Coordinates of C-alpha atoms in Angstrom, one line a residue:
Chain I
M1 CA -19.5 -8.8 0.5
L2 CA -21.6 -6.2 3.6
L3 CA -24.5 -6.5 3.4
I4 CA -26.9 -3.0 4.0
T5 CA -29.6 -1.5 4.5
C6 CA -30.4 1.3 1.9
P7 CA -33.5 3.0 4.6
W8 CA -35.6 3.1 1.3
C9 CA -35.3 -0.2 -0.4
G10 CA -34.8 -2.2 2.2
P11 CA -31.1 -5.2 2.8
R12 CA -29.2 -5.4 0.2
D13 CA -25.8 -7.3 -1.6
E14 CA -23.0 -4.7 -1.0
T15 CA -22.8 -4.7 -5.2
E16 CA -25.1 -2.5 -5.7
Y17 CA -23.7 0.5 -3.3
H18 CA -21.3 3.5 -3.6
Y19 CA -19.1 4.2 -1.1
G20 CA -18.8 7.9 -0.3
G21 CA -16.2 8.2 2.5
Q22 CA -16.0 10.4 6.5
A23 CA -19.9 11.5 6.4
H24 CA -20.9 15.3 8.5
V25 CA -18.8 17.1 6.9
P26 CA -20.1 20.6 6.5
Y27 CA -18.9 22.9 3.1
P28 CA -17.1 25.6 5.1
E29 CA -19.8 28.1 6.5
N30 CA -17.6 31.3 4.9
P31 CA -15.5 29.6 2.2
A32 CA -13.5 32.8 1.3
E33 CA -12.3 33.5 5.1
L34 CA -10.1 30.5 4.5
D35 CA -6.9 30.6 4.2
D36 CA -4.9 27.5 2.1
R37 CA -4.2 25.0 5.4
Q38 CA -7.8 25.6 6.1
W39 CA -9.0 24.8 1.9
A40 CA -6.7 21.7 1.9
E41 CA -8.1 20.2 5.8
Y42 CA -11.6 20.5 4.1
V43 CA -10.2 19.1 0.4
F44 CA -8.0 16.0 1.6
Y45 CA -8.4 14.5 4.9
R46 CA -10.9 12.9 6.4
D47 CA -10.9 10.5 9.4
N48 CA -9.6 7.6 9.3
H49 CA -10.7 5.6 12.3
K50 CA -10.4 2.3 13.3
G51 CA -13.0 1.3 14.8
P52 CA -16.7 3.6 14.5
F53 CA -16.9 5.3 11.0
A54 CA -19.9 6.6 9.9
E55 CA -19.8 7.4 6.6
R56 CA -21.5 8.1 3.7
W57 CA -23.4 4.9 1.1
M58 CA -25.7 5.7 -2.2
H59 CA -27.4 3.0 -3.1
S60 CA -26.6 3.0 -6.9
T61 CA -28.2 0.7 -8.6
G62 CA -31.2 1.0 -6.6
C63 CA -33.0 5.1 -5.8
R64 CA -29.8 6.2 -6.0
R65 CA -30.0 8.5 -3.6
W66 CA -26.9 9.1 -0.7
F67 CA -27.7 7.7 2.9
N68 CA -25.4 7.2 6.0
V69 CA -24.4 4.8 7.5
L70 CA -22.7 3.8 10.7
R71 CA -19.9 0.4 10.5
D72 CA -17.1 -0.7 12.6
T73 CA -13.8 -0.7 10.2
V74 CA -12.1 -3.2 11.9
S75 CA -15.0 -6.0 12.4
Y76 CA -16.7 -4.8 9.0
E77 CA -19.9 -4.8 11.0
V78 CA -22.8 -2.5 10.0
L79 CA -24.2 -1.0 13.5
A80 CA -26.9 1.2 11.9
V81 CA -28.3 2.8 8.8
Y82 CA -29.9 6.9 9.0
R83 CA -30.9 9.5 6.8
L84 CA -29.3 12.6 5.9
D85 CA -31.5 14.7 7.6
E86 CA -30.7 12.7 10.8
P87 CA -28.2 12.5 13.7
C88 CA -25.9 9.8 13.7
P89 CA -27.2 7.3 16.6
A90 CA -24.9 7.2 19.8
L91 CA -23.0 4.0 20.1
S92 CA -25.1 2.5 22.4
Q93 CA -28.5 3.5 19.8
A94 CA -27.1 1.4 17.4
G95 CA -28.9 -1.9 17.5
G96 CA -26.7 -3.5 14.7
N97 CA -27.9 -4.1 10.6
P98 CA -31.4 -3.7 11.0
Chain P
M1 CA 8.8 -48.0 13.7
T2 CA 12.2 -45.4 12.8
T3 CA 12.4 -41.5 13.4
Q4 CA 15.1 -39.2 11.8
P5 CA 15.7 -37.1 13.8
L6 CA 14.5 -33.7 13.6
P7 CA 17.4 -31.3 12.0
E8 CA 19.6 -28.9 13.5
H9 CA 16.9 -25.7 14.1
P10 CA 18.9 -23.1 11.5
D11 CA 21.1 -20.5 12.7
F12 CA 18.6 -16.9 13.3
L13 CA 19.0 -14.0 11.6
W14 CA 19.1 -11.5 14.0
R15 CA 18.4 -11.0 18.1
N16 CA 15.4 -10.7 19.8
P17 CA 16.6 -7.9 21.9
E18 CA 15.2 -6.7 25.5
P19 CA 14.6 -3.1 24.5
R20 CA 16.7 -0.5 25.5
S21 CA 15.5 2.8 27.6
S22 CA 16.6 5.4 24.9
Y23 CA 18.0 4.9 21.2
D24 CA 19.2 7.3 18.6
V25 CA 16.1 6.4 17.2
V26 CA 13.5 4.8 16.4
I27 CA 11.4 3.8 14.2
V28 CA 7.5 2.4 14.9
G29 CA 6.8 -0.7 12.2
A30 CA 9.0 -3.7 11.1
G31 CA 7.4 -4.5 7.0
G32 CA 10.0 -3.1 4.5
H33 CA 10.2 0.2 4.8
G34 CA 10.9 0.5 8.4
L35 CA 14.4 -2.2 8.0
A36 CA 15.4 -0.4 4.8
T37 CA 14.6 3.0 6.5
A38 CA 17.2 1.3 10.2
Y39 CA 19.3 0.0 8.0
Y40 CA 20.8 2.8 5.6
L41 CA 21.0 5.4 8.5
A42 CA 23.5 2.0 9.3
K43 CA 24.4 1.4 6.2
N44 CA 24.6 5.7 5.2
H45 CA 24.8 7.1 8.1
G46 CA 26.6 5.8 10.4
I47 CA 24.1 6.0 13.0
T48 CA 23.4 2.1 15.1
N49 CA 22.0 3.2 17.8
V50 CA 18.2 2.3 16.5
A51 CA 15.8 0.1 17.4
V52 CA 12.8 -1.0 15.4
L53 CA 9.0 -1.6 17.0
E54 CA 7.3 -4.5 15.6
K55 CA 3.4 -4.5 17.4
G56 CA 3.0 -8.2 15.9
W57 CA 5.9 -10.3 13.8
L58 CA 8.5 -9.0 11.8
A59 CA 7.8 -8.0 8.1
G60 CA 3.8 -10.3 8.8
G61 CA 2.7 -7.1 7.1
N62 CA 2.4 -6.5 3.7
M63 CA 5.5 -7.3 3.0
A64 CA 4.1 -10.5 4.1
R65 CA 1.0 -9.5 1.8
N66 CA 2.3 -7.4 -1.4
T67 CA 1.8 -9.0 -4.9
T68 CA 5.2 -8.9 -4.9
I69 CA 6.2 -6.7 -8.3
I70 CA 8.9 -3.9 -9.0
R71 CA 8.3 -2.0 -11.1
S72 CA 9.5 1.9 -12.0
N73 CA 7.6 2.9 -14.9
Y74 CA 5.1 5.8 -13.5
L75 CA 4.4 9.0 -15.0
W76 CA 5.8 12.0 -13.4
D77 CA 9.0 12.7 -13.0
E78 CA 9.2 13.0 -9.2
S79 CA 7.7 9.8 -8.9
A80 CA 9.8 8.3 -12.2
A81 CA 13.0 9.5 -9.9
I82 CA 12.3 7.3 -7.2
Y83 CA 10.8 4.9 -8.1
E84 CA 13.8 4.6 -10.8
H85 CA 16.6 4.6 -7.6
A86 CA 14.5 2.1 -6.2
L87 CA 14.4 0.0 -9.0
K88 CA 18.6 0.7 -8.8
L89 CA 18.9 0.2 -5.1
W90 CA 17.1 -4.2 -6.3
E91 CA 19.4 -4.6 -9.1
G92 CA 22.0 -4.2 -6.6
L93 CA 21.0 -5.3 -3.4
P94 CA 21.0 -9.4 -3.8
E95 CA 24.7 -8.6 -4.1
E96 CA 25.5 -5.8 -1.0
L97 CA 23.0 -8.3 1.4
D98 CA 25.2 -11.7 0.4
Y99 CA 20.7 -12.8 0.3
D100 CA 19.5 -14.1 -2.6
F101 CA 15.5 -12.8 -2.2
L102 CA 15.3 -14.4 -6.0
F103 CA 14.9 -10.6 -7.5
S104 CA 14.2 -11.5 -10.9
Q105 CA 14.1 -9.0 -13.4
R106 CA 11.1 -11.1 -16.2
G107 CA 9.8 -7.8 -17.4
V108 CA 6.2 -5.8 -17.1
L109 CA 3.7 -5.2 -19.2
N110 CA 0.9 -3.3 -18.5
L111 CA -2.2 -3.6 -21.0
A112 CA -3.4 -1.2 -22.9
H113 CA -8.0 -1.7 -23.2
T114 CA -9.5 1.4 -24.8
L115 CA -7.7 4.2 -27.1
Q116 CA -7.7 5.7 -23.9
D117 CA -5.2 3.4 -22.0
V118 CA -3.2 3.7 -25.7
R119 CA -3.4 7.6 -25.2
E120 CA -2.2 7.3 -21.7
G121 CA 0.1 4.1 -22.0
V122 CA 2.2 5.6 -25.4
R123 CA 2.6 9.0 -23.4
R124 CA 3.6 6.9 -20.3
V125 CA 6.1 5.4 -22.2
G126 CA 7.8 9.2 -23.7
A127 CA 7.6 10.1 -20.2
N128 CA 10.3 6.8 -19.1
R129 CA 12.4 7.3 -21.5
L130 CA 12.9 10.8 -21.1
N131 CA 13.7 9.9 -17.0
G132 CA 16.1 7.3 -18.2
V133 CA 13.3 4.9 -17.2
D134 CA 13.1 1.5 -19.3
A135 CA 9.8 1.4 -21.6
Q136 CA 8.7 0.1 -25.2
W137 CA 5.0 0.6 -26.7
L138 CA 4.2 -3.3 -28.0
E139 CA 1.3 -3.4 -30.4
P140 CA -0.6 -7.0 -29.6
D141 CA 1.0 -9.2 -31.3
E142 CA 4.9 -7.8 -29.9
V143 CA 3.0 -9.1 -27.0
A144 CA 2.4 -12.3 -27.5
K145 CA 6.4 -12.3 -28.4
V146 CA 6.2 -11.1 -24.7
C147 CA 3.5 -13.7 -22.9
P148 CA 2.1 -16.1 -25.2
I149 CA -0.2 -17.6 -23.0
L150 CA -2.1 -13.8 -23.2
N151 CA -5.1 -13.7 -25.1
V152 CA -4.5 -10.5 -27.5
S153 CA -7.6 -11.9 -29.8
S154 CA -9.8 -9.8 -31.3
D155 CA -12.8 -12.1 -30.3
T156 CA -12.6 -10.9 -26.3
R157 CA -15.1 -8.0 -24.3
Y158 CA -12.4 -6.2 -24.1
P159 CA -9.7 -7.0 -26.6
V160 CA -5.3 -6.2 -26.0
L161 CA -4.9 -2.6 -27.9
G162 CA -1.6 -2.7 -27.6
A163 CA 0.9 -2.7 -23.6
T164 CA 3.7 -0.6 -22.3
F165 CA 6.8 -3.4 -21.5
Q166 CA 8.7 -2.2 -18.9
P167 CA 11.8 -4.7 -19.1
R168 CA 14.0 -4.8 -16.1
A169 CA 10.6 -5.3 -14.2
G170 CA 10.0 -8.2 -12.2
I171 CA 9.1 -9.8 -9.0
A172 CA 11.7 -10.6 -5.9
K173 CA 11.1 -12.7 -3.1
H174 CA 9.3 -10.9 -0.9
D175 CA 10.1 -12.4 2.9
H176 CA 13.7 -13.1 2.3
V177 CA 14.1 -9.3 1.6
A178 CA 12.8 -8.5 4.9
W179 CA 15.1 -11.6 5.4
A180 CA 18.0 -10.2 4.0
L181 CA 17.6 -6.4 5.7
A182 CA 16.8 -7.2 9.0
R183 CA 20.1 -10.1 9.2
R184 CA 22.2 -6.2 8.0
A185 CA 20.5 -4.3 10.3
D186 CA 21.2 -6.4 13.1
E187 CA 24.8 -7.8 11.6
M188 CA 25.4 -3.5 11.7
G189 CA 23.3 -2.9 15.5
V190 CA 19.7 -1.9 14.9
D191 CA 17.6 -3.5 17.9
L192 CA 13.9 -5.5 15.9
I193 CA 12.5 -5.2 18.6
Q194 CA 8.9 -7.7 17.9
G195 CA 5.5 -8.0 20.3
C196 CA 5.7 -4.1 21.3
E197 CA 2.8 -2.0 20.3
V198 CA 3.8 1.8 20.4
T199 CA 0.7 3.2 22.6
G200 CA 1.8 6.8 22.8
F201 CA 4.3 9.5 22.1
I202 CA 5.9 11.7 24.4
K203 CA 6.4 15.2 23.7
D204 CA 8.5 18.3 25.3
G205 CA 6.5 20.6 23.9
N206 CA 5.9 19.9 20.4
R207 CA 9.0 17.4 20.4
V208 CA 8.5 14.2 20.6
V209 CA 11.2 13.2 22.7
G210 CA 9.6 9.1 22.9
V211 CA 7.3 6.1 22.9
E212 CA 5.2 4.7 25.1
T213 CA 4.9 0.9 24.3
S214 CA 3.7 -2.4 25.9
R215 CA 6.5 -3.0 26.3
G216 CA 7.1 0.3 28.1
R217 CA 8.9 4.0 27.9
I218 CA 11.1 4.3 25.3
R219 CA 13.0 7.7 24.7
A220 CA 14.5 8.9 21.9
G221 CA 16.4 11.7 19.9
R222 CA 14.4 11.4 16.7
I223 CA 10.9 8.9 15.6
G224 CA 10.4 8.0 12.0
L225 CA 6.3 6.4 11.5
A226 CA 6.6 3.3 8.9
A227 CA 3.1 1.7 10.1
A228 CA 1.4 2.2 6.3
G229 CA -1.9 0.5 7.0
H230 CA -1.6 2.2 10.8
S231 CA 0.1 5.5 10.1
S232 CA -3.4 7.7 10.9
E233 CA -3.8 5.6 14.5
L234 CA -0.3 6.6 15.3
A235 CA -0.5 10.1 13.9
Q236 CA -3.6 10.9 15.8
R237 CA -2.2 9.5 19.0
A238 CA 1.3 12.3 18.1
G239 CA -1.8 14.5 17.8
F240 CA -1.9 15.3 14.2
R241 CA -3.8 14.0 11.1
L242 CA -2.7 12.7 7.9
P243 CA -4.0 12.8 4.2
V244 CA -4.6 8.6 4.1
Q245 CA -6.9 6.8 3.7
S246 CA -7.3 2.2 4.8
H247 CA -8.1 0.3 2.8
P248 CA -8.5 -3.7 1.8
L249 CA -6.6 -4.5 -0.8
Q250 CA -7.0 -8.4 -1.0
A251 CA -4.2 -11.4 -4.0
L252 CA -4.5 -14.6 -3.3
V253 CA -2.6 -17.3 -5.1
S254 CA -3.6 -20.9 -6.9
E255 CA -1.6 -24.0 -6.6
L256 CA 1.6 -24.4 -8.2
H257 CA 2.1 -25.6 -11.5
E258 CA 4.8 -25.5 -14.3
P259 CA 6.3 -22.0 -15.2
V260 CA 3.4 -20.7 -18.0
H261 CA 3.6 -17.7 -17.2
P262 CA 7.2 -15.5 -18.2
T263 CA 6.8 -11.9 -17.0
V264 CA 4.3 -9.9 -14.8
V265 CA 1.2 -8.6 -16.2
M266 CA -0.8 -5.8 -15.0
S267 CA -4.2 -4.3 -16.4
N268 CA -6.1 -1.3 -14.6
H269 CA -9.1 -1.5 -17.2
V270 CA -9.7 -4.6 -16.7
H271 CA -8.2 -5.4 -13.1
V272 CA -5.7 -8.0 -12.5
Y273 CA -2.3 -7.7 -12.2
V274 CA -0.6 -11.4 -12.6
S275 CA 2.8 -13.4 -12.3
Q276 CA 3.9 -16.5 -11.6
A277 CA 6.7 -17.2 -7.9
H278 CA 10.0 -19.4 -8.4
K279 CA 7.8 -22.3 -6.8
G280 CA 5.5 -21.3 -9.6
E281 CA 2.1 -20.1 -7.6
L282 CA 0.2 -18.0 -9.5
V283 CA 0.0 -14.4 -7.8
M284 CA -3.3 -12.7 -8.4
G285 CA -3.8 -9.1 -7.3
A286 CA -7.1 -6.9 -7.4
G287 CA -7.6 -2.8 -7.0
V288 CA -8.4 -1.5 -3.5
D289 CA -12.3 -2.7 -1.7
S290 CA -14.0 0.5 -1.4
Y291 CA -14.6 1.0 1.9
N292 CA -12.4 2.2 4.8
G293 CA -11.2 -1.6 6.7
Y294 CA -8.5 -2.2 8.8
G295 CA -9.9 -5.6 9.0
Q296 CA -6.4 -7.9 7.1
R297 CA -9.8 -8.8 4.6
G298 CA -11.8 -7.1 2.3
S299 CA -14.9 -8.6 -0.5
F300 CA -15.2 -11.4 -1.8
H301 CA -17.5 -9.6 -5.2
V302 CA -13.6 -8.1 -5.3
I303 CA -11.7 -11.6 -5.8
E304 CA -14.5 -12.3 -7.5
H305 CA -14.0 -9.5 -10.2
Q306 CA -10.3 -10.0 -10.4
M307 CA -10.8 -14.1 -11.7
A308 CA -13.0 -12.9 -14.6
A309 CA -10.3 -10.8 -16.0
A310 CA -7.6 -12.8 -15.2
V311 CA -9.3 -16.2 -16.7
E312 CA -11.3 -14.1 -20.0
L313 CA -6.7 -12.8 -20.1
F314 CA -5.1 -16.0 -19.4
P315 CA -8.0 -18.9 -21.4
V316 CA -5.1 -21.0 -19.6
F317 CA -6.0 -20.4 -16.0
A318 CA -9.2 -21.2 -16.2
R319 CA -8.3 -24.9 -15.7
A320 CA -6.2 -23.8 -12.5
H321 CA -7.7 -23.4 -8.3
V322 CA -7.2 -20.9 -6.0
L323 CA -5.7 -21.5 -2.9
R324 CA -5.7 -19.2 -0.6
T325 CA -7.3 -15.6 -0.9
W326 CA -6.1 -12.9 2.2
G327 CA -5.5 -8.6 2.6
G328 CA -3.7 -6.3 3.2
V329 CA -4.7 -2.8 4.7
V330 CA -3.1 -0.4 2.6
D331 CA -2.1 3.3 3.7
V332 CA -4.2 5.7 0.8
T333 CA -3.4 9.8 -0.8
P334 CA -5.6 11.9 -2.6
D335 CA -3.1 11.6 -5.3
A336 CA -1.6 8.0 -5.1
S337 CA 1.3 9.0 -4.1
P338 CA 3.2 8.7 -0.8
L339 CA 4.6 11.1 2.5
I340 CA 7.6 10.4 3.2
G341 CA 9.0 13.6 5.7
S342 CA 8.3 16.0 8.6
T343 CA 5.3 16.0 10.0
P344 CA 3.2 18.8 12.6
V345 CA 5.7 17.2 15.4
D346 CA 8.9 17.8 15.7
N347 CA 11.8 15.3 15.7
L348 CA 8.9 13.0 14.0
Y349 CA 9.3 11.8 11.0
V350 CA 6.7 10.2 8.3
N351 CA 7.1 7.8 6.0
C352 CA 3.5 6.5 4.3
G353 CA 1.1 6.6 1.9
W354 CA 2.1 4.3 -0.4
G355 CA -1.4 2.8 -0.9
T356 CA -0.9 -0.1 -3.5
G357 CA 2.6 -0.1 -4.3
G358 CA 4.6 0.1 -1.2
F359 CA 7.0 -3.5 -2.7
K360 CA 8.5 -1.8 -5.4
A361 CA 9.7 1.6 -3.6
T362 CA 11.5 0.1 -1.0
P363 CA 15.0 0.6 -0.8
A364 CA 14.2 3.7 -2.7
A365 CA 11.9 4.9 1.2
G366 CA 14.8 3.1 3.0
W367 CA 16.6 5.2 1.7
T368 CA 14.7 8.6 1.6
F369 CA 13.9 8.8 4.8
A370 CA 16.7 7.3 6.5
H371 CA 18.3 10.6 5.4
T372 CA 15.8 12.8 6.0
I373 CA 15.2 11.3 9.7
A374 CA 19.3 11.1 10.4
T375 CA 20.3 15.0 8.8
G376 CA 16.1 16.3 9.9
E377 CA 15.9 17.4 6.1
P378 CA 14.6 15.9 3.5
H379 CA 16.4 14.0 0.2
P380 CA 15.8 15.5 -3.1
L381 CA 13.9 12.4 -3.8
N382 CA 11.5 12.7 -0.9
A383 CA 11.3 16.6 -1.5
P384 CA 8.5 16.2 -3.8
F385 CA 7.0 14.4 -1.6
S386 CA 6.1 16.3 1.6
L387 CA 3.0 17.1 3.2
E388 CA 2.8 20.4 2.3
R389 CA 1.8 19.7 -0.9
F390 CA -1.8 19.2 0.1
T391 CA -1.5 22.5 0.4
T392 CA 0.7 23.9 -1.8
G393 CA -1.4 21.8 -4.4
A394 CA 1.8 20.7 -5.6
L395 CA 0.3 17.4 -5.8
I396 CA 1.7 13.9 -8.0
D397 CA -1.4 12.5 -9.0
E398 CA 0.2 9.1 -9.8
H399 CA -3.3 7.8 -10.5
G400 CA -2.3 6.1 -13.8
A401 CA 0.7 5.2 -13.3
A402 CA -0.4 3.2 -9.5
A403 CA -2.5 0.6 -11.8
V404 CA -4.6 0.5 -8.5
A405 CA -8.0 1.4 -8.6
H406 CA -9.3 3.3 -5.4

C-alpha cells in the first residue's frame, strides 16, 4: 500500500486515490494539423520509465482533485508531490514523501 | 550417526554455453515466449544458429509467476484464432517435446455476476462457437455441477448468474513447460545464455546488426525481443517507443490441500481466478495494480480484495492460509491485445504486450514470432497484432475476455 500525500488533504492510503498515468502530456496545440501517426502518439503512447516517473493521481474519495506525483517505478518511493500548476521538481530537490 | 549419500545430480536439460560473437538470430528474453520462439525457429524454419539471451535465469520472470491458466475463449476473430492455435499446440506439445508438463484440460468457468456479464458471456459463447472454440453457457445449477465447492446461492453480494465454460481449457506446470522447450531447443543447437543482459543495440543506419550485452558484443542477422514487462526499456535503447505500460500483477498460493477444486474458475466482476495445482495448493490471481511498476511486487490491498472475493465464492477456502504471494511485471497495451511484428528498426522484431495473458499463448506466440523473424513477414495469425493498428485504429479490444482488470 502506497502512502501518498495529497497537496490539499495530507497523507492518505493509496486506496483513496485513482491513478492517472503519465503527467505532463499536453493536448496538441494544433490538433487539426496532426496526421494519424501523431494522433496515435498522443492517444496511445506513454512513457514507461524504469525509475523516477512523473504521474497523475486523483484523490477520488477525498477532495477529488488531480495532482502530480514523482515516484520511482522500481522502489515505488514517492519522491515528490506537486500541484498541476507547479513544475515537476528536479530530482535533486525531491525530498521523499513529505 | 549414519548419513545417506546424496543422490547423483540429475543431468542438466541444456548446456550453458559461452556466447559466440555472432548468430543468425538473437532472441532477447528466455521466458516461455523466447524459448518457444527459438524452438519453432529451429523446428519450423530450420534456423538453429540462434542465441536466447537472458539477463537473469531461464524462465525466472513471468513464466515462473503466472497462474498457469490455458484457454482460448476470446471474443474477437483475431484473438480466438491465435489463442485457439495455441491451445491446439498445447494439446500436442507434451508428446512432441517428450515431457509430461502436467497439462490438464479441466475446463474453465468465467462467471457472470451482473446482467451485463450475462449478456457479454452469452455473446462470447456465440462468437467462440462461430470460431470453432468449444464454449457453452451454463446456468447456475449447471455451474454447481462442474464446480461443487462454488457458492451459487443467491445469498451473496454478487450472486453467480451463470458462466461460460470451455471444457478444453486447463492448466499446465509452467516451469516444466519452459524446461521442456529449453531442452528441445538446446538439442537442436540453440544457445541458451543466462546472466546476459542486453544493454544496447548496434545499428548500421536504421538496421540493427547486433547487441551490446553484459557479456560482450554479439552480432546478429535478426533480433527478436521477448522481454514482456521490460520491452519498453529495450525499445528505448533501440530508439523507438512502444504503446505499453508495465504494471505489477500479483498472485498467491495456499498451503497444500486434498483435491477440492476440479476446474478453473475466473470472475472478472468480483475479481479473482482460482485453480488447484496438482500438488494441492490453491493458486489465485487478481487484477493488476493500477500504477506503473517494475518492482515485481504490488500493494497488499489488491491481495486483500482478491481474498475477499475468493472466500465469498468458495466458502470452503475460509480455513485455508496464504502461503506465499509474489508479483510479476506485465506489459499492458491500450486494447489488451499483444504486439507481434516488425518495429521501426529494420531486422528488429517485437513480441510483447501480452499483459496478463501471455502464458496460455506461449506456443502460438513462439510459432508466429518465429515465422515473423524467419520470413520478415507476419504469419496470418499475428498480422492483425501489428504496431500499425494504433495508427490505423484497427484495435482488437479484449478488455472483456482478458478477464483481468487493467
